[in-house]
Coordinates of C-alpha atoms in Angstrom, one line a residue:
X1 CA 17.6 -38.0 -2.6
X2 CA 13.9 -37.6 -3.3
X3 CA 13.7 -36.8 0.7
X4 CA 16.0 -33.6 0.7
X5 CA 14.3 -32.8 -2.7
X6 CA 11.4 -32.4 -0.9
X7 CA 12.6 -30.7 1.8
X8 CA 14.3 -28.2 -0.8
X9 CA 11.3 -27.9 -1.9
X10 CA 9.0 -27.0 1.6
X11 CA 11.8 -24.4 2.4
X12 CA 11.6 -22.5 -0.7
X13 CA 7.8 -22.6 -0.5
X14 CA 7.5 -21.3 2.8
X15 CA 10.2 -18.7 2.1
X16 CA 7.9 -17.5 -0.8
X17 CA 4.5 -17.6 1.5
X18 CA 6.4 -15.7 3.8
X19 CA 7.3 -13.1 0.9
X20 CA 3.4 -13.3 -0.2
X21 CA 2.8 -12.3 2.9
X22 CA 4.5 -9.2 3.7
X23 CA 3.1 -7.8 0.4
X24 CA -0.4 -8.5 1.0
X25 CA 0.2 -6.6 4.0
X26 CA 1.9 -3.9 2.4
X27 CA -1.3 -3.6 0.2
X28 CA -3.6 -3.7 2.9
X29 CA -1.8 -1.0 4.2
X30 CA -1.4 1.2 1.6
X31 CA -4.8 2.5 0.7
X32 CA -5.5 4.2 3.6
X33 CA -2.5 6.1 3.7
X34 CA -2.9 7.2 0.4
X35 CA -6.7 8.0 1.2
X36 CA -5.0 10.4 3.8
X37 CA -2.4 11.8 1.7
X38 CA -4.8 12.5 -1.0
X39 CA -7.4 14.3 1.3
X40 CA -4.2 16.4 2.9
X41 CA -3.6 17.5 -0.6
X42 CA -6.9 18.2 -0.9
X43 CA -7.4 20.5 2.0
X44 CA -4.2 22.3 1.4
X45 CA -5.3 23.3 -2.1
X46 CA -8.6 24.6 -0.9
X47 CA -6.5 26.3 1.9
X48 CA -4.1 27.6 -0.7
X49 CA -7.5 28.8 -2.9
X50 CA -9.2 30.6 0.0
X51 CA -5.9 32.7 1.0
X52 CA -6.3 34.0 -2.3
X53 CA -9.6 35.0 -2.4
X54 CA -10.4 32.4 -5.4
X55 CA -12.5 29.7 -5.4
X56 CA -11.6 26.0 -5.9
X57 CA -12.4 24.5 -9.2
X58 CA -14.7 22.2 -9.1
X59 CA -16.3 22.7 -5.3
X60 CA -19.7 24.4 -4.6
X61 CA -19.5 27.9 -3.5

């Protein structure tokens, strides 16, 4: 009895470290995607601001 409870017990925590790990790597992937998103954005503004003939708030002429 106590046997099986421990080997209930091993399968469910190596389920959960398994789990642990794919968000940890989902984290670690994340911030430089949205890094890249963000400076996209960024440059499609400015692009958006110099079609126009305006100036982007907040950037050095």
């Amino acid at each position: 009895m106590l046997d099986k409870a421990c080997e209930d017990f091993e399968e469910s925590w190596e389920f959960g470290l398994g789990k642990t790990q794919e968000r940890i790597k989902v984290l670690n992937d994340a911030p430089p995607a949205i890094i890249k998103a963000y400076e996209r954005t960024e440059q499609e503004i400015q692009g958006a601001f110099a079609h126009t003939g305006a100036h982007t708030p907040g950037v050095a002429q």
